mmCIF file with all atom_site columns, C-alpha atoms in Angstrom:
data_model
loop_
_atom_site.group_PDB
_atom_site.id
_atom_site.type_symbol
_atom_site.label_atom_id
_atom_site.label_alt_id
_atom_site.label_comp_id
_atom_site.label_asym_id
_atom_site.label_entity_id
_atom_site.label_seq_id
_atom_site.pdbx_PDB_ins_code
_atom_site.Cartn_x
_atom_site.Cartn_y
_atom_site.Cartn_z
_atom_site.occupancy
_atom_site.B_iso_or_equiv
_atom_site.pdbx_formal_charge
_atom_site.auth_seq_id
_atom_site.auth_comp_id
_atom_site.auth_asym_id
_atom_site.auth_atom_id
_atom_site.pdbx_PDB_model_num
ATOM 1  C CA . UNK R 1 1  ? 14.149 29.793 -16.128 1.00 43.00 ? 1  UNK R CA 1
ATOM 2  C CA . UNK R 1 2  ? 12.276 27.796 -13.529 1.00 50.00 ? 2  UNK R CA 1
ATOM 3  C CA . UNK R 1 3  ? 10.939 29.991 -10.728 1.00 53.00 ? 3  UNK R CA 1
ATOM 4  C CA . UNK R 1 4  ? 13.173 32.823 -11.819 1.00 59.00 ? 4  UNK R CA 1
ATOM 5  C CA . UNK R 1 5  ? 10.607 35.026 -13.608 1.00 56.00 ? 5  UNK R CA 1
ATOM 6  C CA . UNK R 1 6  ? 11.680 38.649 -14.100 1.00 61.00 ? 6  UNK R CA 1
ATOM 7  C CA . UNK R 1 7  ? 8.041  39.796 -14.093 1.00 60.00 ? 7  UNK R CA 1
ATOM 8  C CA . UNK R 1 8  ? 4.668  38.270 -13.333 1.00 65.00 ? 8  UNK R CA 1
ATOM 9  C CA . UNK R 1 9  ? 3.565  35.800 -16.048 1.00 66.00 ? 9  UNK R CA 1
ATOM 10 C CA . UNK R 1 10 ? 0.038  35.662 -17.411 1.00 73.00 ? 10 UNK R CA 1
ATOM 11 C CA . UNK R 1 11 ? -1.605 32.284 -17.407 1.00 73.00 ? 11 UNK R CA 1
ATOM 12 C CA . UNK R 1 12 ? -1.011 31.816 -21.111 1.00 76.00 ? 12 UNK R CA 1
ATOM 13 C CA . UNK R 1 13 ? 2.771  32.546 -20.856 1.00 81.00 ? 13 UNK R CA 1
ATOM 14 C CA . UNK R 1 14 ? 3.954  29.286 -19.312 1.00 88.00 ? 14 UNK R CA 1
ATOM 15 C CA . UNK R 1 15 ? 2.994  25.698 -19.145 1.00 93.00 ? 15 UNK R CA 1
ATOM 16 C CA . UNK R 1 16 ? 2.097  23.427 -16.220 1.00 95.00 ? 16 UNK R CA 1
ATOM 17 C CA . UNK R 1 17 ? 3.453  19.798 -16.137 1.00 96.00 ? 17 UNK R CA 1
ATOM 18 C CA . UNK R 1 18 ? 1.443  17.404 -14.062 1.00 96.00 ? 18 UNK R CA 1
ATOM 19 C CA . UNK R 1 19 ? 3.358  14.222 -13.297 1.00 95.00 ? 19 UNK R CA 1
ATOM 20 C CA . UNK R 1 20 ? 1.894  11.183 -11.642 1.00 92.00 ? 20 UNK R CA 1
ATOM 21 C CA . UNK R 1 21 ? 4.268  8.974  -9.624  1.00 88.00 ? 21 UNK R CA 1
ATOM 22 C CA . UNK R 1 22 ? 3.433  5.562  -8.062  1.00 85.00 ? 22 UNK R CA 1
ATOM 23 C CA . UNK R 1 23 ? 6.266  3.434  -6.953  1.00 85.00 ? 23 UNK R CA 1
ATOM 24 C CA . UNK R 1 24 ? 8.707  4.609  -9.769  1.00 88.00 ? 24 UNK R CA 1
ATOM 25 C CA . UNK R 1 25 ? 10.864 7.414  -8.298  1.00 91.00 ? 25 UNK R CA 1
ATOM 26 C CA . UNK R 1 26 ? 13.668 6.779  -10.773 1.00 94.00 ? 26 UNK R CA 1
ATOM 27 C CA . UNK R 1 27 ? 11.472 7.535  -13.718 1.00 95.00 ? 27 UNK R CA 1
ATOM 28 C CA . UNK R 1 28 ? 10.025 10.653 -11.950 1.00 95.00 ? 28 UNK R CA 1
ATOM 29 C CA . UNK R 1 29 ? 13.541 11.905 -11.240 1.00 96.00 ? 29 UNK R CA 1
ATOM 30 C CA . UNK R 1 30 ? 14.610 11.377 -14.795 1.00 97.00 ? 30 UNK R CA 1
ATOM 31 C CA . UNK R 1 31 ? 11.492 13.100 -16.124 1.00 96.00 ? 31 UNK R CA 1
ATOM 32 C CA . UNK R 1 32 ? 11.909 16.212 -13.918 1.00 97.00 ? 32 UNK R CA 1
ATOM 33 C CA . UNK R 1 33 ? 15.616 16.516 -14.743 1.00 97.00 ? 33 UNK R CA 1
ATOM 34 C CA . UNK R 1 34 ? 14.757 16.144 -18.464 1.00 97.00 ? 34 UNK R CA 1
ATOM 35 C CA . UNK R 1 35 ? 12.142 19.035 -18.264 1.00 96.00 ? 35 UNK R CA 1
ATOM 36 C CA . UNK R 1 36 ? 14.734 21.189 -16.558 1.00 95.00 ? 36 UNK R CA 1
ATOM 37 C CA . UNK R 1 37 ? 17.436 20.318 -19.127 1.00 96.00 ? 37 UNK R CA 1
ATOM 38 C CA . UNK R 1 38 ? 15.384 20.742 -22.308 1.00 95.00 ? 38 UNK R CA 1
ATOM 39 C CA . UNK R 1 39 ? 12.312 22.936 -21.733 1.00 91.00 ? 39 UNK R CA 1
ATOM 40 C CA . UNK R 1 40 ? 12.972 26.332 -23.308 1.00 89.00 ? 40 UNK R CA 1
ATOM 41 C CA . UNK R 1 41 ? 9.620  27.802 -22.126 1.00 88.00 ? 41 UNK R CA 1
ATOM 42 C CA . UNK R 1 42 ? 8.687  28.971 -18.615 1.00 90.00 ? 42 UNK R CA 1
ATOM 43 C CA . UNK R 1 43 ? 6.997  26.194 -16.738 1.00 93.00 ? 43 UNK R CA 1
ATOM 44 C CA . UNK R 1 44 ? 5.815  24.801 -13.426 1.00 94.00 ? 44 UNK R CA 1
ATOM 45 C CA . UNK R 1 45 ? 5.892  21.186 -12.351 1.00 96.00 ? 45 UNK R CA 1
ATOM 46 C CA . UNK R 1 46 ? 3.406  19.495 -10.170 1.00 96.00 ? 46 UNK R CA 1
ATOM 47 C CA . UNK R 1 47 ? 4.277  15.955 -9.028  1.00 95.00 ? 47 UNK R CA 1
ATOM 48 C CA . UNK R 1 48 ? 1.470  13.786 -7.457  1.00 92.00 ? 48 UNK R CA 1
ATOM 49 C CA . UNK R 1 49 ? 2.436  10.563 -5.684  1.00 90.00 ? 49 UNK R CA 1
ATOM 50 C CA . UNK R 1 50 ? -0.474 8.286  -5.076  1.00 84.00 ? 50 UNK R CA 1
ATOM 51 C CA . UNK R 1 51 ? 0.174  6.457  -1.847  1.00 81.00 ? 51 UNK R CA 1
ATOM 52 C CA . UNK R 1 52 ? 3.486  4.840  -2.632  1.00 83.00 ? 52 UNK R CA 1
ATOM 53 C CA . UNK R 1 53 ? 5.650  3.058  -0.014  1.00 85.00 ? 53 UNK R CA 1
ATOM 54 C CA . UNK R 1 54 ? 7.835  5.088  2.406   1.00 86.00 ? 54 UNK R CA 1
ATOM 55 C CA . UNK R 1 55 ? 11.070 4.589  0.441   1.00 88.00 ? 55 UNK R CA 1
ATOM 56 C CA . UNK R 1 56 ? 9.447  6.012  -2.705  1.00 87.00 ? 56 UNK R CA 1
ATOM 57 C CA . UNK R 1 57 ? 8.188  8.971  -0.794  1.00 88.00 ? 57 UNK R CA 1
ATOM 58 C CA . UNK R 1 58 ? 11.574 9.726  0.737   1.00 90.00 ? 58 UNK R CA 1
ATOM 59 C CA . UNK R 1 59 ? 13.134 9.623  -2.693  1.00 92.00 ? 59 UNK R CA 1
ATOM 60 C CA . UNK R 1 60 ? 10.540 12.033 -4.112  1.00 93.00 ? 60 UNK R CA 1
ATOM 61 C CA . UNK R 1 61 ? 11.062 14.470 -1.222  1.00 93.00 ? 61 UNK R CA 1
ATOM 62 C CA . UNK R 1 62 ? 14.556 15.155 -2.734  1.00 94.00 ? 62 UNK R CA 1
ATOM 63 C CA . UNK R 1 63 ? 12.706 16.726 -5.688  1.00 94.00 ? 63 UNK R CA 1
ATOM 64 C CA . UNK R 1 64 ? 11.247 19.545 -3.634  1.00 91.00 ? 64 UNK R CA 1
ATOM 65 C CA . UNK R 1 65 ? 13.804 22.117 -4.953  1.00 93.00 ? 65 UNK R CA 1
ATOM 66 C CA . UNK R 1 66 ? 13.022 21.185 -8.658  1.00 95.00 ? 66 UNK R CA 1
ATOM 67 C CA . UNK R 1 67 ? 9.159  21.251 -8.584  1.00 95.00 ? 67 UNK R CA 1
ATOM 68 C CA . UNK R 1 68 ? 6.596  23.760 -7.906  1.00 93.00 ? 68 UNK R CA 1
ATOM 69 C CA . UNK R 1 69 ? 4.289  21.523 -6.046  1.00 93.00 ? 69 UNK R CA 1
ATOM 70 C CA . UNK R 1 70 ? 4.867  17.990 -4.541  1.00 92.00 ? 70 UNK R CA 1
ATOM 71 C CA . UNK R 1 71 ? 1.822  16.058 -3.390  1.00 88.00 ? 71 UNK R CA 1
ATOM 72 C CA . UNK R 1 72 ? 2.640  13.014 -1.334  1.00 86.00 ? 72 UNK R CA 1
ATOM 73 C CA . UNK R 1 73 ? 0.183  10.234 -0.300  1.00 72.00 ? 73 UNK R CA 1
ATOM 74 C CA . UNK R 1 74 ? -2.921 12.040 0.978   1.00 57.00 ? 74 UNK R CA 1
ATOM 75 C CA . UNK R 1 75 ? -5.131 9.061  1.498   1.00 58.00 ? 75 UNK R CA 1
ATOM 76 C CA . UNK R 1 76 ? -5.135 5.455  2.840   1.00 70.00 ? 76 UNK R CA 1
ATOM 77 C CA . UNK R 1 77 ? -5.426 3.921  -0.507  1.00 71.00 ? 77 UNK R CA 1
ATOM 78 C CA . UNK R 1 78 ? -4.536 4.459  -4.109  1.00 77.00 ? 78 UNK R CA 1
ATOM 79 C CA . UNK R 1 79 ? -6.827 7.100  -5.614  1.00 78.00 ? 79 UNK R CA 1
ATOM 80 C CA . UNK R 1 80 ? -6.435 5.918  -9.245  1.00 82.00 ? 80 UNK R CA 1
ATOM 81 C CA . UNK R 1 81 ? -5.496 7.735  -12.467 1.00 85.00 ? 81 UNK R CA 1
ATOM 82 C CA . UNK R 1 82 ? -8.431 10.203 -12.847 1.00 88.00 ? 82 UNK R CA 1
ATOM 83 C CA . UNK R 1 83 ? -8.513 11.323 -9.222  1.00 87.00 ? 83 UNK R CA 1
ATOM 84 C CA . UNK R 1 84 ? -4.799 11.901 -9.194  1.00 87.00 ? 84 UNK R CA 1
ATOM 85 C CA . UNK R 1 85 ? -4.875 13.958 -12.396 1.00 90.00 ? 85 UNK R CA 1
ATOM 86 C CA . UNK R 1 86 ? -7.774 16.001 -11.014 1.00 90.00 ? 86 UNK R CA 1
ATOM 87 C CA . UNK R 1 87 ? -5.751 16.831 -7.885  1.00 88.00 ? 87 UNK R CA 1
ATOM 88 C CA . UNK R 1 88 ? -2.798 17.951 -9.995  1.00 90.00 ? 88 UNK R CA 1
ATOM 89 C CA . UNK R 1 89 ? -4.941 19.985 -12.411 1.00 92.00 ? 89 UNK R CA 1
ATOM 90 C CA . UNK R 1 90 ? -6.568 21.793 -9.381  1.00 92.00 ? 90 UNK R CA 1
ATOM 91 C CA . UNK R 1 91 ? -3.195 23.115 -8.514  1.00 92.00 ? 91 UNK R CA 1
ATOM 92 C CA . UNK R 1 92 ? -2.069 24.007 -11.963 1.00 92.00 ? 92 UNK R CA 1
ATOM 93 C CA . UNK R 1 93 ? -1.946 27.801 -12.517 1.00 90.00 ? 93 UNK R CA 1
ATOM 94 C CA . UNK R 1 94 ? -1.340 27.893 -16.321 1.00 91.00 ? 94 UNK R CA 1
ATOM 95 C CA . UNK R 1 95 ? -3.923 27.584 -19.114 1.00 91.00 ? 95 UNK R CA 1
ATOM 96 C CA . UNK R 1 96 ? -1.836 24.848 -20.624 1.00 92.00 ? 96 UNK R CA 1
ATOM 97 C CA . UNK R 1 97 ? -1.458 21.563 -18.907 1.00 93.00 ? 97 UNK R CA 1
ATOM 98 C CA . UNK R 1 98 ? 0.829  18.675 -20.073 1.00 93.00 ? 98 UNK R CA 1
ATOM 99 C CA . UNK R 1 99 ? 0.415  15.185 -18.417 1.00 91.00 ? 99 UNK R CA 1
#
């Protein structure tokens, strides 16, 4: 179902998941895999990592085939919860966003 649409989808025909990750790649991997295993509705996944250490970033890079968008680092400091969500929402293309 993920990225295999047989026709263009309107913005109200799928859902956007915005996932924030900061130094917890195992939880992020589990969540992405769970969405793929259990979501029965078309979706996109946006993962935003907020300036984690290099080991975490390298682990998250392995998700690139399972997510629509992967945002890594992007600044010299931790942006915080609200700014990170805003970056993720700015990239969401659905009318419906789940955090």
